[in-house]
CSV table of C-alpha atoms in Angstrom, one decimal:
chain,number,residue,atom,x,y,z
H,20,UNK,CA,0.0,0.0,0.0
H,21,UNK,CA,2.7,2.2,1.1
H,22,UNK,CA,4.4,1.3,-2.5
H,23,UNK,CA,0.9,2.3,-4.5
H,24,UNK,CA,0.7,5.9,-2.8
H,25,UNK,CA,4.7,6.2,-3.7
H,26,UNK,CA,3.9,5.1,-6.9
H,27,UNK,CA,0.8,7.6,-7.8
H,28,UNK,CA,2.6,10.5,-5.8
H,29,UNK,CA,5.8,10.1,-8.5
H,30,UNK,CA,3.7,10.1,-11.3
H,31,UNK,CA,1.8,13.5,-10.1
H,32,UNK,CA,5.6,14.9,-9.4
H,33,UNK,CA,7.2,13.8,-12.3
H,34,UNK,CA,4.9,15.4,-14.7
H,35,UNK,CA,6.6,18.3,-16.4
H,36,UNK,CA,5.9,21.7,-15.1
H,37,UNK,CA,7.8,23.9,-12.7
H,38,UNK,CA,7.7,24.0,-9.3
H,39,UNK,CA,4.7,26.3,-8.8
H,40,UNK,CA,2.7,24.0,-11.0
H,41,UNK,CA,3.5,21.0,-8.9
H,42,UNK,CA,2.8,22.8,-5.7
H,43,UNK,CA,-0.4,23.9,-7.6
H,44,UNK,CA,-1.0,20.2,-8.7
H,45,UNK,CA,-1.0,18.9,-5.1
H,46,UNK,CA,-3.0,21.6,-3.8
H,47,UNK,CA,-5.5,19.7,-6.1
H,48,UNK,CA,-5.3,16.4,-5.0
H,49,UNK,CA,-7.2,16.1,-1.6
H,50,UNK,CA,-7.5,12.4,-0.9
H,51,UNK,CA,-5.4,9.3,-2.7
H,52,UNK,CA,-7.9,5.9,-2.7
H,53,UNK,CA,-6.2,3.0,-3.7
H,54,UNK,CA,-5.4,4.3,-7.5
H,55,UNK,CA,-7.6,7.2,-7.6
H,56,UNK,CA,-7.9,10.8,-6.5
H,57,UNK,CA,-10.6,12.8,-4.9
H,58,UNK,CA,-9.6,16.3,-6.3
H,59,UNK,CA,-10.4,19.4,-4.0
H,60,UNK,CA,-13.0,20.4,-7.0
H,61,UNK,CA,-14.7,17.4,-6.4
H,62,UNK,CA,-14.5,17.8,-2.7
H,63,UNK,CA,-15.7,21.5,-3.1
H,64,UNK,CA,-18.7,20.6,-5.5
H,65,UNK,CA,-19.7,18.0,-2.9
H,66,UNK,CA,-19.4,20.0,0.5
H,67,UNK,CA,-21.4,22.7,-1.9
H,68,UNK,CA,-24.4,20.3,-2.3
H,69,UNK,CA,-24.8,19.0,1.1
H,70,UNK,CA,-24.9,22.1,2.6
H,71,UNK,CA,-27.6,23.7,-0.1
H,72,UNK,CA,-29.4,20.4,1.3
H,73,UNK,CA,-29.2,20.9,4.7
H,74,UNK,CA,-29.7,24.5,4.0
H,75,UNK,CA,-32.6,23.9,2.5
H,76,UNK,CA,-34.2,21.4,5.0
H,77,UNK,CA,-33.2,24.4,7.7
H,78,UNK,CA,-31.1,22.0,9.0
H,79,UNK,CA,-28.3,23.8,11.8
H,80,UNK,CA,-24.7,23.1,9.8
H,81,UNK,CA,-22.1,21.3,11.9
H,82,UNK,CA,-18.4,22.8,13.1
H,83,UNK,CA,-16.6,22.8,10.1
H,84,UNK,CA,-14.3,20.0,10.6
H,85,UNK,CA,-16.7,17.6,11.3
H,86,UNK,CA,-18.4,18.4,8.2
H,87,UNK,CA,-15.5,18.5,6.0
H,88,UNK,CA,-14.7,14.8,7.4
H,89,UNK,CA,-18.4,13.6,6.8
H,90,UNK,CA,-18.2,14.6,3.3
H,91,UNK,CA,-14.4,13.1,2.5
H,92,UNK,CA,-16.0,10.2,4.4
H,93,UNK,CA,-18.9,9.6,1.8
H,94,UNK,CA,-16.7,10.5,-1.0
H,95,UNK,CA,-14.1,8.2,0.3
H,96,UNK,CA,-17.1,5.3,0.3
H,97,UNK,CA,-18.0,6.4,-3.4
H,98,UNK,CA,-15.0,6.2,-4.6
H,99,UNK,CA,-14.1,2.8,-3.5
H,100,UNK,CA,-17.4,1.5,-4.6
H,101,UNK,CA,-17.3,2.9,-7.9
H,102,UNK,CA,-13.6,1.5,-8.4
H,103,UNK,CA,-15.4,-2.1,-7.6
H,104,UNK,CA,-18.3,-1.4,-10.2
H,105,UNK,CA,-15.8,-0.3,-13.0
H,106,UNK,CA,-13.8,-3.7,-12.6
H,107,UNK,CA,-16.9,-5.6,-13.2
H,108,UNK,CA,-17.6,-3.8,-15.8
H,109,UNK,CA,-21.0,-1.8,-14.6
H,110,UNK,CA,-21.9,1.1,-16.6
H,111,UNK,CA,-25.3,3.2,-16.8
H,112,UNK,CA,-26.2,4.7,-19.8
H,113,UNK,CA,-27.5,8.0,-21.3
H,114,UNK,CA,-31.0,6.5,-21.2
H,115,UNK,CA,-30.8,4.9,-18.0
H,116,UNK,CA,-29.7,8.2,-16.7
H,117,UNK,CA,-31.9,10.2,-18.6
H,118,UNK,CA,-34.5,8.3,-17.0
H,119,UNK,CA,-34.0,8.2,-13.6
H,120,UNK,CA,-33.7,12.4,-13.6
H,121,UNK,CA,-36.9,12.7,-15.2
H,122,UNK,CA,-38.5,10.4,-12.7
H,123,UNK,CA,-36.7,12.6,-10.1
H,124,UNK,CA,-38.1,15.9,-11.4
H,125,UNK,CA,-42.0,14.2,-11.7
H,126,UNK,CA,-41.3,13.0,-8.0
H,127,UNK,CA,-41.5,16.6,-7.4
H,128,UNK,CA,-43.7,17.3,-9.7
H,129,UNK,CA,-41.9,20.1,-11.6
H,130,UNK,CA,-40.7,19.7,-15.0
H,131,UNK,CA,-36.6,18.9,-16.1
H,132,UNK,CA,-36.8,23.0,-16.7
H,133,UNK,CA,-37.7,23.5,-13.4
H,134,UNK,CA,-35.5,20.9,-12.1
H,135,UNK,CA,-32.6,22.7,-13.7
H,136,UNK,CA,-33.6,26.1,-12.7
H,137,UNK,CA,-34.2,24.7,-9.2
H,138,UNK,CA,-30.3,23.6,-8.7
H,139,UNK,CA,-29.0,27.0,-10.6
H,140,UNK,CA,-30.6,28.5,-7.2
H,141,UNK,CA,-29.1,26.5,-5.1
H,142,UNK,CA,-25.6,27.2,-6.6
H,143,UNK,CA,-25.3,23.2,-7.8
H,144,UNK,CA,-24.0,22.7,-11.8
H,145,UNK,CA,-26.6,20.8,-13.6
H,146,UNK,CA,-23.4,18.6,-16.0
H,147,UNK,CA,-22.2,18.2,-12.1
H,148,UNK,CA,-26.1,16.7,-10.4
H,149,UNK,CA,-26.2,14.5,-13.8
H,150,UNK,CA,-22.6,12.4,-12.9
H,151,UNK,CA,-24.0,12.8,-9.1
H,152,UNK,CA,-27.3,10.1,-10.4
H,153,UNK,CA,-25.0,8.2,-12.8
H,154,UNK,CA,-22.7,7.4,-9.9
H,155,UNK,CA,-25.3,6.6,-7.6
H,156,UNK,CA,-26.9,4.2,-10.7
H,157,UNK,CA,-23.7,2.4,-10.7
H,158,UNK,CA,-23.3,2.0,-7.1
H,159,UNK,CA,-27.1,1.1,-6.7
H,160,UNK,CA,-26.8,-1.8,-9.8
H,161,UNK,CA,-22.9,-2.9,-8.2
H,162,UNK,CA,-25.5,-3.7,-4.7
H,163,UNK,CA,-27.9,-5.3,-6.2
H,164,UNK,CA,-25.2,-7.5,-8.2
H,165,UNK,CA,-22.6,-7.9,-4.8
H,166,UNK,CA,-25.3,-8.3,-2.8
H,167,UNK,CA,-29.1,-8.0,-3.1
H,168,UNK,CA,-29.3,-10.6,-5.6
H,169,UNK,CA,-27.3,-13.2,-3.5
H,170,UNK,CA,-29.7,-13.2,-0.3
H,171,UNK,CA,-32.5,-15.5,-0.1
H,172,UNK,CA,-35.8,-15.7,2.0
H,173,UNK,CA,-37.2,-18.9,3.0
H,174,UNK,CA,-41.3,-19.3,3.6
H,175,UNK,CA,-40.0,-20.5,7.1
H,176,UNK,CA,-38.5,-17.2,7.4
H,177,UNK,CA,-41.0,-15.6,6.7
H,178,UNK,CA,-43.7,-17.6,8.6
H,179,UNK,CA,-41.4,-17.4,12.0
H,180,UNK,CA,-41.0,-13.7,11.2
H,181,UNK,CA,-44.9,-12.6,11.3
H,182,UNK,CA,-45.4,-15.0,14.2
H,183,UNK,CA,-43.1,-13.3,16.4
H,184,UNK,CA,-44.7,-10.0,14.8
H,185,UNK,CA,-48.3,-11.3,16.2
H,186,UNK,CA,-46.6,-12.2,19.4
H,187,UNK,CA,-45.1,-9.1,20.4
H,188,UNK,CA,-47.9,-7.1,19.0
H,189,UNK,CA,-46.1,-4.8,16.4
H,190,UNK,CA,-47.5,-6.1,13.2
H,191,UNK,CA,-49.3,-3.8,12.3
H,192,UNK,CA,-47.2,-0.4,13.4
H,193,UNK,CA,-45.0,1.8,11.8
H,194,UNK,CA,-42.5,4.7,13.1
H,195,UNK,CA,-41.4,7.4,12.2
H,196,UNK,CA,-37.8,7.7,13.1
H,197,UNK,CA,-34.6,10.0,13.3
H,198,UNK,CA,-31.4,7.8,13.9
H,199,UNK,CA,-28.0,8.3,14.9
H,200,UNK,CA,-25.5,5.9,14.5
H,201,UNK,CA,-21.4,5.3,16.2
H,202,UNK,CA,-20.5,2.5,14.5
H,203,UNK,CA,-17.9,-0.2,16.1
H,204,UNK,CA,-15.3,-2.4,13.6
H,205,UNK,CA,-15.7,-6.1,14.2
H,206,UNK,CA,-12.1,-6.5,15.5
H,207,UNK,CA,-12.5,-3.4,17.7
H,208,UNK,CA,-10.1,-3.5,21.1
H,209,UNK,CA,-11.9,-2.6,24.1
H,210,UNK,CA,-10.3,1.4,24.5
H,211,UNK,CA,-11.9,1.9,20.6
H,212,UNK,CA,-15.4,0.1,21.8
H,213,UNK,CA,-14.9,2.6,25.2
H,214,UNK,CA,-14.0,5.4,22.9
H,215,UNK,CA,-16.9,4.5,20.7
H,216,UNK,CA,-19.5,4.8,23.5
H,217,UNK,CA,-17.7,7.7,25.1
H,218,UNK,CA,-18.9,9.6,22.2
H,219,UNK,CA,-22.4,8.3,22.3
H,220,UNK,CA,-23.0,9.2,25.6
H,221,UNK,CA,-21.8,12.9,24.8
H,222,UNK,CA,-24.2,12.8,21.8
H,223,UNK,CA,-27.2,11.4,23.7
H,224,UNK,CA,-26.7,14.2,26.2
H,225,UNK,CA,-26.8,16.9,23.9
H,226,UNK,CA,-29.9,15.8,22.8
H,227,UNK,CA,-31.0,15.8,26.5
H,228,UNK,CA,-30.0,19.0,27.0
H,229,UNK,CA,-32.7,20.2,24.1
H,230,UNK,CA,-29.5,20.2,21.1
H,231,UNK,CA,-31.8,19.3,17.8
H,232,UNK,CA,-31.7,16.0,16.6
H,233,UNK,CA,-30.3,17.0,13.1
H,234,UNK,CA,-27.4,18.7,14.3
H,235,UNK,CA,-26.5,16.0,16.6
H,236,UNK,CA,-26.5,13.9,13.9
H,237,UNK,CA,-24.3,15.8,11.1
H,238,UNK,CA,-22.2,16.1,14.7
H,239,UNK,CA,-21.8,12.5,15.4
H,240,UNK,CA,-23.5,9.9,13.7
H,241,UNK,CA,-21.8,7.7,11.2
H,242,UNK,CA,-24.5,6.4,9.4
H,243,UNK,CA,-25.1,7.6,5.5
H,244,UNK,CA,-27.7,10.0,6.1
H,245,UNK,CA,-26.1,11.9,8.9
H,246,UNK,CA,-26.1,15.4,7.1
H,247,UNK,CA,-29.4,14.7,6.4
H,248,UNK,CA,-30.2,15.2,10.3
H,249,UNK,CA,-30.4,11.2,10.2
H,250,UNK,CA,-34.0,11.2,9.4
H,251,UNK,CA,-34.9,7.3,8.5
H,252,UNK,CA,-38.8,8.4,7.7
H,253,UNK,CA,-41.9,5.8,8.0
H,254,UNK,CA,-40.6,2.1,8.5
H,255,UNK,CA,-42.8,-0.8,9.4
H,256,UNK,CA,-41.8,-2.1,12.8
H,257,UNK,CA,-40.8,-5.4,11.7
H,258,UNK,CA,-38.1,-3.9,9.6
H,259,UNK,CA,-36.5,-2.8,12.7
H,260,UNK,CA,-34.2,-5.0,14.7
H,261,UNK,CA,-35.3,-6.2,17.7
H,262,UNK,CA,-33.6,-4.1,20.0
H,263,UNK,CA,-34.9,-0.6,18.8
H,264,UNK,CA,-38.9,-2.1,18.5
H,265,UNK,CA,-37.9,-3.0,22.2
H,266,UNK,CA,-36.8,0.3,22.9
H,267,UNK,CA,-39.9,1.6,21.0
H,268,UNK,CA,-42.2,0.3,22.7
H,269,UNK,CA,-41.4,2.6,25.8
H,270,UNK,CA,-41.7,5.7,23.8
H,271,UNK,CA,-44.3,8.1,23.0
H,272,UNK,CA,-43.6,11.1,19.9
H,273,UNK,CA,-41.4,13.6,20.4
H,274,UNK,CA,-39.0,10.8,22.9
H,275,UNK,CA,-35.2,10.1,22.6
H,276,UNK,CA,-34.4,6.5,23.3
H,277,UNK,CA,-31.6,5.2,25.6
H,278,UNK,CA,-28.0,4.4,24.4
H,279,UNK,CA,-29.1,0.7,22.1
H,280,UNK,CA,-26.1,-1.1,22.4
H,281,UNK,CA,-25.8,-3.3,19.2
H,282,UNK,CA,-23.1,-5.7,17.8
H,283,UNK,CA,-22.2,-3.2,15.0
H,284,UNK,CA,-22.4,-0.4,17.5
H,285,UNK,CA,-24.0,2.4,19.7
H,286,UNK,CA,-27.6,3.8,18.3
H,287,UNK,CA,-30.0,6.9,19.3
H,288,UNK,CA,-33.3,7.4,18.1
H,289,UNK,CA,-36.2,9.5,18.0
H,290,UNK,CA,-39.4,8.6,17.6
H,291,UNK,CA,-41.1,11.7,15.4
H,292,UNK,CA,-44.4,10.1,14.7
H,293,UNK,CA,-46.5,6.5,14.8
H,294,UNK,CA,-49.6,5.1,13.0
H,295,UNK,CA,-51.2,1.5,12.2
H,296,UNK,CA,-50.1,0.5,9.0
H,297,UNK,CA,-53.0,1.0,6.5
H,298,UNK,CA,-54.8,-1.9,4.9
H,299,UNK,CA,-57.3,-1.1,1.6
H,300,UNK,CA,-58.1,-3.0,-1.5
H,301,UNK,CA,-55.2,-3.5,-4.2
H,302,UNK,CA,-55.6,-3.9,-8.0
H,303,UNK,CA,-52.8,-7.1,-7.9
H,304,UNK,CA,-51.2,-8.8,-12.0
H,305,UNK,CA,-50.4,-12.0,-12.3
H,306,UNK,CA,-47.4,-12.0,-14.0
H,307,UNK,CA,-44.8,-13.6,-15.7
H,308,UNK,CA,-41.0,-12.9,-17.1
H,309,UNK,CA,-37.5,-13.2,-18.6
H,310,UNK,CA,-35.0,-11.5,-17.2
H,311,UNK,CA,-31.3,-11.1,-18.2
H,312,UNK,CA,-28.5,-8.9,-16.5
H,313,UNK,CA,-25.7,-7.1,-18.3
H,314,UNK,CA,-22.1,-7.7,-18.0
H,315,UNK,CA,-18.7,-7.8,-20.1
H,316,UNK,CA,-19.9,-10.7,-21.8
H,317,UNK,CA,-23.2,-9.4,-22.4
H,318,UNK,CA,-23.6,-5.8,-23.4
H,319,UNK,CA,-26.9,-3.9,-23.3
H,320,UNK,CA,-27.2,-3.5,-26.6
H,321,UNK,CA,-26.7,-7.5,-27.2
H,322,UNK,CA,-28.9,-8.2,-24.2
H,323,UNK,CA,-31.7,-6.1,-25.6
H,324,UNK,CA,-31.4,-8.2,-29.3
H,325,UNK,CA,-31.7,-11.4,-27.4
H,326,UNK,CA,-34.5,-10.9,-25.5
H,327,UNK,CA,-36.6,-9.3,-29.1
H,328,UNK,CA,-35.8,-12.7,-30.4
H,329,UNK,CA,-36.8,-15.0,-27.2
H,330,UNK,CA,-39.9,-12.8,-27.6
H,331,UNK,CA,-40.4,-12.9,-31.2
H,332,UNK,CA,-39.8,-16.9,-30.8
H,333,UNK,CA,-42.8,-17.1,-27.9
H,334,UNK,CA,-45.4,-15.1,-31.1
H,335,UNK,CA,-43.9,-17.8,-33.3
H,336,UNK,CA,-45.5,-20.6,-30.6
H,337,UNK,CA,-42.7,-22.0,-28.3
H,338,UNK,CA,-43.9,-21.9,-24.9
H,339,UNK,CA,-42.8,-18.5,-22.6
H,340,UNK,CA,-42.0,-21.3,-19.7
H,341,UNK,CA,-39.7,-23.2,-21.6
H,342,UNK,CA,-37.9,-19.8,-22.7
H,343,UNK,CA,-37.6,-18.8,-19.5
H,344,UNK,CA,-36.1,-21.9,-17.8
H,345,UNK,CA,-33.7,-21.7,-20.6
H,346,UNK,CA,-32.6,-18.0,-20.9
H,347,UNK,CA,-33.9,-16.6,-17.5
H,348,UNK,CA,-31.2,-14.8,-14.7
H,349,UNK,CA,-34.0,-14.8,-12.5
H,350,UNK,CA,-32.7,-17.3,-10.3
H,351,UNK,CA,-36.3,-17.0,-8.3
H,352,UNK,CA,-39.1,-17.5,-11.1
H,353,UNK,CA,-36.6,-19.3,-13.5
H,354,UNK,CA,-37.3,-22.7,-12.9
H,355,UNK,CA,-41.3,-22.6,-12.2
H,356,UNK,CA,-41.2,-20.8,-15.9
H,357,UNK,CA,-40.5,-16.8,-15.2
H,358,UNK,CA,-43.7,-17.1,-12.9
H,359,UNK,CA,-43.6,-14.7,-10.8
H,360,UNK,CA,-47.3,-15.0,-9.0
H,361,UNK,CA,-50.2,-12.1,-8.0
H,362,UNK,CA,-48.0,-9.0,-7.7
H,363,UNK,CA,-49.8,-5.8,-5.9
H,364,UNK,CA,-48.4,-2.3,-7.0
H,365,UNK,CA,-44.8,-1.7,-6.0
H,366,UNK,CA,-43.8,-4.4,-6.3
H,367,UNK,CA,-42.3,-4.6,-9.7
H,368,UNK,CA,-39.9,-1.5,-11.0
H,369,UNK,CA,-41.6,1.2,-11.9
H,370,UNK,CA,-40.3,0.7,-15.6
H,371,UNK,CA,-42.1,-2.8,-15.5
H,372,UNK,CA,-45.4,-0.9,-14.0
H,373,UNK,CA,-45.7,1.4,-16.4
H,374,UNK,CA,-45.9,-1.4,-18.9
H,375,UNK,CA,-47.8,-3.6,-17.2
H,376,UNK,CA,-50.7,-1.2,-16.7
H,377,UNK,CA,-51.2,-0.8,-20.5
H,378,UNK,CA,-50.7,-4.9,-21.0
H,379,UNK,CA,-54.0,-6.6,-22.2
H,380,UNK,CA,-54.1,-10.3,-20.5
H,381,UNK,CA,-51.8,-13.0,-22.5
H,382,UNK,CA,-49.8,-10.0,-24.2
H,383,UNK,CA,-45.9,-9.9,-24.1
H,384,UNK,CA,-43.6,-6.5,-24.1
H,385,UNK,CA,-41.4,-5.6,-26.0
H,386,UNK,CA,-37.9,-5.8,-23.5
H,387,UNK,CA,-38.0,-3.0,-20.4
H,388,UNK,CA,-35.2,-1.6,-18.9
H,389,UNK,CA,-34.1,-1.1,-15.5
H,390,UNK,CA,-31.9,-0.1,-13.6
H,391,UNK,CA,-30.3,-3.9,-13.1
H,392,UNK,CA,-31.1,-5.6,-16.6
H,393,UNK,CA,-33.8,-5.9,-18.8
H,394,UNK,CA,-37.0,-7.8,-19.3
H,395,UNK,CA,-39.9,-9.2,-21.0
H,396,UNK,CA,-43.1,-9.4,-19.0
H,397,UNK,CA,-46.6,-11.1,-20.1
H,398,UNK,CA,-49.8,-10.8,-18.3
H,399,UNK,CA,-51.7,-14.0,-17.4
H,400,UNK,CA,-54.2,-12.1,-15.4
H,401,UNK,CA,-55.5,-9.7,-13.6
H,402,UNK,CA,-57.6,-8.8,-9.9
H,403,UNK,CA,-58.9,-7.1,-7.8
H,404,UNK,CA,-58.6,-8.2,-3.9
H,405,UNK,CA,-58.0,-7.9,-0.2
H,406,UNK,CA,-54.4,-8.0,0.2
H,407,UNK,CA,-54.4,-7.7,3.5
H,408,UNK,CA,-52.3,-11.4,4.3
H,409,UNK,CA,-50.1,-11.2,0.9
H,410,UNK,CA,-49.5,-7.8,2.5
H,411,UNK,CA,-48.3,-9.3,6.0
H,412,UNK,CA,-46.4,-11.8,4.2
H,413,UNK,CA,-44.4,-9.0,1.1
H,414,UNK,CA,-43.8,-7.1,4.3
H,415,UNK,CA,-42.5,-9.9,6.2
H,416,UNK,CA,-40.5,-10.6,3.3
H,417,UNK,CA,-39.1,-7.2,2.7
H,418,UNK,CA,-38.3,-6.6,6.1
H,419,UNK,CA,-36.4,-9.8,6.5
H,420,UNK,CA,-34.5,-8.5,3.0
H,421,UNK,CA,-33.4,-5.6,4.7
H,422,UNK,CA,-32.4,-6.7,8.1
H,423,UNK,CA,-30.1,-9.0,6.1
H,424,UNK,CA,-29.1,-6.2,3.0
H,425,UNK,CA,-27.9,-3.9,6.0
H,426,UNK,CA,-26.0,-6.3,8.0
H,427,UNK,CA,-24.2,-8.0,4.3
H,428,UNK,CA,-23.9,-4.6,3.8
H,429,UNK,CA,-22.1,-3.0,6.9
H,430,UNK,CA,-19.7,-6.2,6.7
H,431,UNK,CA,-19.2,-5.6,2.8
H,432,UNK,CA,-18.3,-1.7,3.2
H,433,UNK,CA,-16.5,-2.1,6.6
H,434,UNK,CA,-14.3,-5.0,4.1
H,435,UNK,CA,-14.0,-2.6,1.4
H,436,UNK,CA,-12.8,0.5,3.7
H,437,UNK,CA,-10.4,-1.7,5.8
H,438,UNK,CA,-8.6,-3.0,2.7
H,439,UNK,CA,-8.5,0.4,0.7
H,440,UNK,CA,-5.1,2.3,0.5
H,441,UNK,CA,-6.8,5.7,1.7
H,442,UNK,CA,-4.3,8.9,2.0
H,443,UNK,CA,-5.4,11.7,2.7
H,444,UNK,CA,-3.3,14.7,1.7
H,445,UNK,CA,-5.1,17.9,2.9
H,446,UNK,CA,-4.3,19.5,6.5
H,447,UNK,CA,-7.1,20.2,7.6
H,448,UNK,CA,-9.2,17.2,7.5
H,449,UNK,CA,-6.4,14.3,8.4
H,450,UNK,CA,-6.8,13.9,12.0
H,451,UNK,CA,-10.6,13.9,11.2
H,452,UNK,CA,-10.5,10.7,8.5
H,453,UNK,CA,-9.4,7.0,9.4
H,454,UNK,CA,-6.5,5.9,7.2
């Protein structure tokens, strides 16, 4: 490692200009990870949207240092994450991204005009906010590959799940919750644990001393939304791990909890609202798919050819199931012939919803894409029904997806960071970053 940052800090030296342009050159550079720089351009443009953000949210800015070390921090993360995606070969492209902005701007129900006029405000370059959503895209699709894709559910999973649900009573809840997080390595010695909930406690008492929950959280939390005052929003309770619905359960609105010791580390929350979750009537498709993911082998443009001719071959009377036992990556639906059962809205990407809705029953699309692959989906029919149990058990089964997402995930970035080559080369934020 020490070699690598000798080796990339000769190359930036050796480069022929004078003296003042290499002094000018490092002044650039503000963190080495691994083979890559984090320029202080990039550093500036990042540290310029987060605070338009918190700005924006009225959210109290933290002591500059701290700030400047949660941003390197994330950046830091990015990087690393997008050097893993380009080495399997994960690209988005101009549609993709093209895409996802528009559905950004209808999220907020302006227009891409407005969206861009929106950012000029707030200071932010619209070429900059378009590679900001392209890296996120490749980060999102590198998860999904690295991780998502790899965890599986069982239906005893599930069924022990919603009976322990029943048992403790919190089925049917949902909380609104603020989190902060001090995270704790897996080999941590017992003076970096100490040190850990030394830092806790301090933040926990600002809070109890009437400090606001967001600035407590750009202060000290190390979770991924701390500059965004750590706000988590509506979760169902089973989502939660056991220890916070425990500590929950005690609260009313408006309460801090106690310190939550946790094996991945020290966690405050705040409980900002709760409600029953809400049961109605759903419109639910039964439907059906092939699904194919890009890679090197396998380019998008290839992918999408393939999958008009698997299509154009089901027209021509071979049978969709035996097309999608052959050619499927669905590893879930393959083998019971790309079935994929009564699916209520949200379900699907909202590529594949938009489709599906203007479907007639039996038809097949032409191939979607998403933001992990592409696919062809047929109706086989369609209903109209109480979900109410489905809804238990997509719940149960989402909640049990997450619980294990976020632990592969901690372990997968706390892998990634441990094993990086991280220098960073600016004063003023050094002591604040691990190396």
């Amino acid at each position: 490692m020490k070699l690598r940052y000798l080796l990339l800090l000769t190359s930036i030296l050796l480069t022929p200009f004078n003296q003042v342009a290499h002094s000018q050159m490092l002044d650039g550079v503000y963190a080495i990870v691994n083979d890559d720089i984090i320029t202080r351009q990039e550093f500036e443009s990042a540290k310029r949207a987060v605070v338009s953000q918190l700005n924006s949210r009225k959210t109290p800015l933290p002591a500059a240092k701290i700030l400047d070390r949660q941003i390197l921090e994330r950046l830091i993360i990015e990087r690393l994450q997008l050097q893993v995606a380009q080495r399997r070969g994960i690209r988005v492209s101009d549609e993709q991204l093209n895409q996802a902005i528009t559905s950004i701007a209808t999220r907020n129900k302006i227009t891409l005009s407005q969206l861009q006029k929106r950012l000029a405000e707030q200071g932010r370059d619209y070429t900059e906010f378009r590679r900001g959503i392209r890296r996120k895209l490749i980060i999102q699709n590198l998860l999904n590959l690295a991780i998502r894709n790899r965890l599986r559910i069982t239906a005893e999973e599930i069924d022990d799940f919603l009976a322990k649900e029943r048992q403790q009573g919190d089925l049917n809840l949902e909380y609104d919750l603020s989190h902060i997080s001090i995270s704790i390595a897996q080999d941590a010695s017992a003076d970096e644990i100490q040190k850990a909930r030394n830092k806790a406690e301090t933040a926990l008492k600002a809070l109890q001393n009437g400090e606001k929950f967001g600035r407590v959280s750009a202060q000290f939390s190390d979770a991924s939304n701390a500059l965004e005052g750590g706000r988590l929003g509506w979760l169902p309770a089973g989502q939660l791990p056991l220890l916070f619905t425990k500590a929950l359960r005690r609260m009313k609105t408006g309460d801090i909890s106690y310190l939550i010791r946790a094996a991945n580390g020290f966690h405050i929350l705040k409980l900002n609202a709760q409600r029953g979750a809400r049961h109605q009537l759903v419109n639910q498709t039964h439907l059906r798919h092939i699904l194919m993911l890009p890679d090197k082998l396998l380019p998008v443009k290839e992918m999408l050819a393939r999958l008009r001719q698997i299509r154009q071959r089901i027209l021509n009377g071979e049978k969709f199931s035996d097309l999608a036992v052959a050619y499927s990556q669905d590893n879930r639906s393959r083998l019971k012939g790309g079935d994929l059962g009564w699916l209520s809205p949200g379900e699907m990407a909202p590529e594949v919803e938009a489709v599906m809705k203007n479907l007639k029953d039996g038809q097949i699309s032409q191939p979607i894409r998403t933001s992990y692959g592409a696919q062809i989906v047929q109706v086989l029919a369609r209903r109209r029904t109480d979900a109410s149990k489905k809804q238990n058990e997509n719940k149960a089964r989402e909640q049990i997806l997450l619980r294990k997402y976020d632990a592969r995930y901690n372990e997968w970035i706390q892998t990634l960071r441990s094993n990086a080559f991280v220098k960073v080369l600016h004063s003023d934020t050094q002591e604040a970053v691990r190396e």
